[in-house]
PDB file of C-alpha atoms in Angstrom:
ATOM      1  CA  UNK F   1       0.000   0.000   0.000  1.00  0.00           C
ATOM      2  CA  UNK F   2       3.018   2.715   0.566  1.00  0.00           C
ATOM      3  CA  UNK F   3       6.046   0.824  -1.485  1.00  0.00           C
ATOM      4  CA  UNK F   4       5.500   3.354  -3.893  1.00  0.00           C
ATOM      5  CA  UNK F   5       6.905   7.331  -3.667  1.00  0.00           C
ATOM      6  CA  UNK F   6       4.285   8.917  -5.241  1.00  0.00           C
ATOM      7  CA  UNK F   7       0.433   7.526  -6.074  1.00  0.00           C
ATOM      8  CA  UNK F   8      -1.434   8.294  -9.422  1.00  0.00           C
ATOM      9  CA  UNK F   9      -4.921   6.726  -7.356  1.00  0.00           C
ATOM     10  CA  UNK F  10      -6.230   7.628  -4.154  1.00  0.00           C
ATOM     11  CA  UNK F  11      -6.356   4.658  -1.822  1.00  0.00           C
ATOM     12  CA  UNK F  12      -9.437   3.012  -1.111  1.00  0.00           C
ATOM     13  CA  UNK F  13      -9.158   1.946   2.612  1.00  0.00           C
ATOM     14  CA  UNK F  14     -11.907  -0.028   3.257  1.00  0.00           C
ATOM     15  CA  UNK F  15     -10.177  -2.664   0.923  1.00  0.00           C
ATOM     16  CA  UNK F  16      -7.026  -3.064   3.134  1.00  0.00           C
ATOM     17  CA  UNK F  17      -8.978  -3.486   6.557  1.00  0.00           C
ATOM     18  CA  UNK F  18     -11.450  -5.735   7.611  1.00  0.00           C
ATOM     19  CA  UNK F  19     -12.272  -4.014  11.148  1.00  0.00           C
ATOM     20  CA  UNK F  20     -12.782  -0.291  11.955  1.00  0.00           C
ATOM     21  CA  UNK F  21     -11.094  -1.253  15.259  1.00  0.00           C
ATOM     22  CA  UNK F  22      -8.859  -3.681  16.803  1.00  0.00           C
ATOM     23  CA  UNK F  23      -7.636  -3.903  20.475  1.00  0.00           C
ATOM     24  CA  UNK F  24      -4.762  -7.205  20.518  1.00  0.00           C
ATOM     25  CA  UNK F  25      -2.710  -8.074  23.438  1.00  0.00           C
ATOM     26  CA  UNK F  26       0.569 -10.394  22.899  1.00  0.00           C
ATOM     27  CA  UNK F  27       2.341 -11.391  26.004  1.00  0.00           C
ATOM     28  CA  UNK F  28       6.174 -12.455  24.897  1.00  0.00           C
ATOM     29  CA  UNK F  29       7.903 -14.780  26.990  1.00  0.00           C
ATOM     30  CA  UNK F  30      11.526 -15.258  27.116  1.00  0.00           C
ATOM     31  CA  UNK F  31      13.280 -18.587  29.034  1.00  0.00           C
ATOM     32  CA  UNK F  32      14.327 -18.065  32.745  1.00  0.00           C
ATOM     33  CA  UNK F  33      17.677 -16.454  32.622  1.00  0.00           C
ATOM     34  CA  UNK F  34      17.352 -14.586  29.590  1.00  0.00           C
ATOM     35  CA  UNK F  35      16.423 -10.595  29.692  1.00  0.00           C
ATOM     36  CA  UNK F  36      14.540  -8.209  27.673  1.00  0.00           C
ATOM     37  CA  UNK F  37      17.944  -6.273  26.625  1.00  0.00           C
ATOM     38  CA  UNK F  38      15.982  -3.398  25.245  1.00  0.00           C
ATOM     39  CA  UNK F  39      12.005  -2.298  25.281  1.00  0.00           C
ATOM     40  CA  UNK F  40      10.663   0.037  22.457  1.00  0.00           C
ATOM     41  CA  UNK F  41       9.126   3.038  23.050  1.00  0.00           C
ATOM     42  CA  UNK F  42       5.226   3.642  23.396  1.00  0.00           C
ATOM     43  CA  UNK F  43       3.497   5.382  20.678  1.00  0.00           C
ATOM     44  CA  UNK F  44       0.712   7.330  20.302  1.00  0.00           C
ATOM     45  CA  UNK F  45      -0.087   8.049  16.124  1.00  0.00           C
ATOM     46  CA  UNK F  46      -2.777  10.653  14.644  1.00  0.00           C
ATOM     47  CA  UNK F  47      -4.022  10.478  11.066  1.00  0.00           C
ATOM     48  CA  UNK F  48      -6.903  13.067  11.013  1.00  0.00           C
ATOM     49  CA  UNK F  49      -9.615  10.709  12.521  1.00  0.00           C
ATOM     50  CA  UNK F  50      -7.644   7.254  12.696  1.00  0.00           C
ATOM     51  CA  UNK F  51      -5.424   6.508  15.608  1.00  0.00           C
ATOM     52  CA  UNK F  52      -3.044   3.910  16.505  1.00  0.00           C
ATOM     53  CA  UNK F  53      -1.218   3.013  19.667  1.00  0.00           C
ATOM     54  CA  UNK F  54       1.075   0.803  20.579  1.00  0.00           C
ATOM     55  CA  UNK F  55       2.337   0.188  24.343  1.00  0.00           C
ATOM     56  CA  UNK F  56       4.922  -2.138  25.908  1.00  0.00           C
ATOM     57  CA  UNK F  57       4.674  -3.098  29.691  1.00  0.00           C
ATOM     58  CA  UNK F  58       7.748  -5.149  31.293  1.00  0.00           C
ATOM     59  CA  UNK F  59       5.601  -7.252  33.551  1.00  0.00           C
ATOM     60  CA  UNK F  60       8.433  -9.387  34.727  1.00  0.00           C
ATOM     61  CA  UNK F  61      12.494 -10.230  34.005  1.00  0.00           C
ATOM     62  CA  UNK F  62      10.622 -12.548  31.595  1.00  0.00           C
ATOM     63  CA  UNK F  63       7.667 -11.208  30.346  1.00  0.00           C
ATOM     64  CA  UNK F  64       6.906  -8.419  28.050  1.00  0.00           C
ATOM     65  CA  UNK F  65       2.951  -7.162  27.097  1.00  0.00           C
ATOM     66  CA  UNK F  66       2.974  -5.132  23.544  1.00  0.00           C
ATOM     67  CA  UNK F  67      -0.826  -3.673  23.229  1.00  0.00           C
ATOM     68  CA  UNK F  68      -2.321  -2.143  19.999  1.00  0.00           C
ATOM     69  CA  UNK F  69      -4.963  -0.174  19.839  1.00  0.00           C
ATOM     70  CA  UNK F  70      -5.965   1.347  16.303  1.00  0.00           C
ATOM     71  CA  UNK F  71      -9.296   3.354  15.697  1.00  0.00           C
ATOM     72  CA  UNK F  72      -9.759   3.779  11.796  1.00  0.00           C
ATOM     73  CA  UNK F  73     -12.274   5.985  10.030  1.00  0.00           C
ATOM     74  CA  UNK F  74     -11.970   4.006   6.742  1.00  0.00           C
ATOM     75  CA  UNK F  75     -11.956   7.856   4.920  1.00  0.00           C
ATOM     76  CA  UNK F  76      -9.615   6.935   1.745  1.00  0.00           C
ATOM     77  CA  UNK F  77      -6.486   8.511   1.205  1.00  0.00           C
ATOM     78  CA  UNK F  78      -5.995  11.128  -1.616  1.00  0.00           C
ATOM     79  CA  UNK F  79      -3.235  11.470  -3.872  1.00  0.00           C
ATOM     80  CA  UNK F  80      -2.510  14.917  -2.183  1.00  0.00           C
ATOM     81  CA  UNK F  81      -2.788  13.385   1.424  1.00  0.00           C
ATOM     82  CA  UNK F  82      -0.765  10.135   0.453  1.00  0.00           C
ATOM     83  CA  UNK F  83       3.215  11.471   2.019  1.00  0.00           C
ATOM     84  CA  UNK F  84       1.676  12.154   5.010  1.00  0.00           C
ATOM     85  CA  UNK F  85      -0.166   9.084   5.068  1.00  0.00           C
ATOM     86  CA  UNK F  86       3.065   7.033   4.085  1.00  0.00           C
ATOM     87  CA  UNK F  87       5.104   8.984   6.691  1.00  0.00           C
ATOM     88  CA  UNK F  88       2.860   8.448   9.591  1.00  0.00           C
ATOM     89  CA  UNK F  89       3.077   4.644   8.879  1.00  0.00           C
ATOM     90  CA  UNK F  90       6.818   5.007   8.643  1.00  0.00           C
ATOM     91  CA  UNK F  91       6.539   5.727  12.315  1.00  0.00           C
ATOM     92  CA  UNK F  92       5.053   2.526  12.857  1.00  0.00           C
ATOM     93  CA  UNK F  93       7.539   0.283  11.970  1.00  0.00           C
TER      94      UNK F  93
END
């Protein structure tokens, strides 16, 4: 959906989710003895009216909970909106 630099079509949304919201929970588990070396950063994203957020909560030596939360209007993305669009999920990954 963003490989591309610039877009000659708007994006129709609605055909790359199936949900106007998701809420997921993973809990990651590492072996006794082993340590979460480094834990990313929380983030909070804004796209006009879709949100996404991701959190990360060190629960034990062993155990790490990554949240996501995403709110999504569905509203397609124009050609004139698409960099900012493709930026924004930059930050995601």
């Amino acid at each position: 959906m963003i490989n591309k630099e610039y877009r000659n079509y708007p994006i129709n949304y609605i055909k790359y989710e199936n949900v106007k919201s998701y809420d997921s929970k993973v809990v990651l588990t590492i072996p006794e003895g082993k340590k979460f070396v480094e834990i990313p950063e929380n983030k909070k994203l804004i796209y006009k009216n879709d949100t996404y957020e991701i959190t990360y909560e060190l629960i034990s030596s062993t155990e790490l909970v990554v949240n996501r939360k995403a709110n999504l209007s569905w509203n397609d993305i124009s050609i004139e909106e698409y960099p900012e669009f493709k930026n924004m999920l930059k930050m995601l990954s």
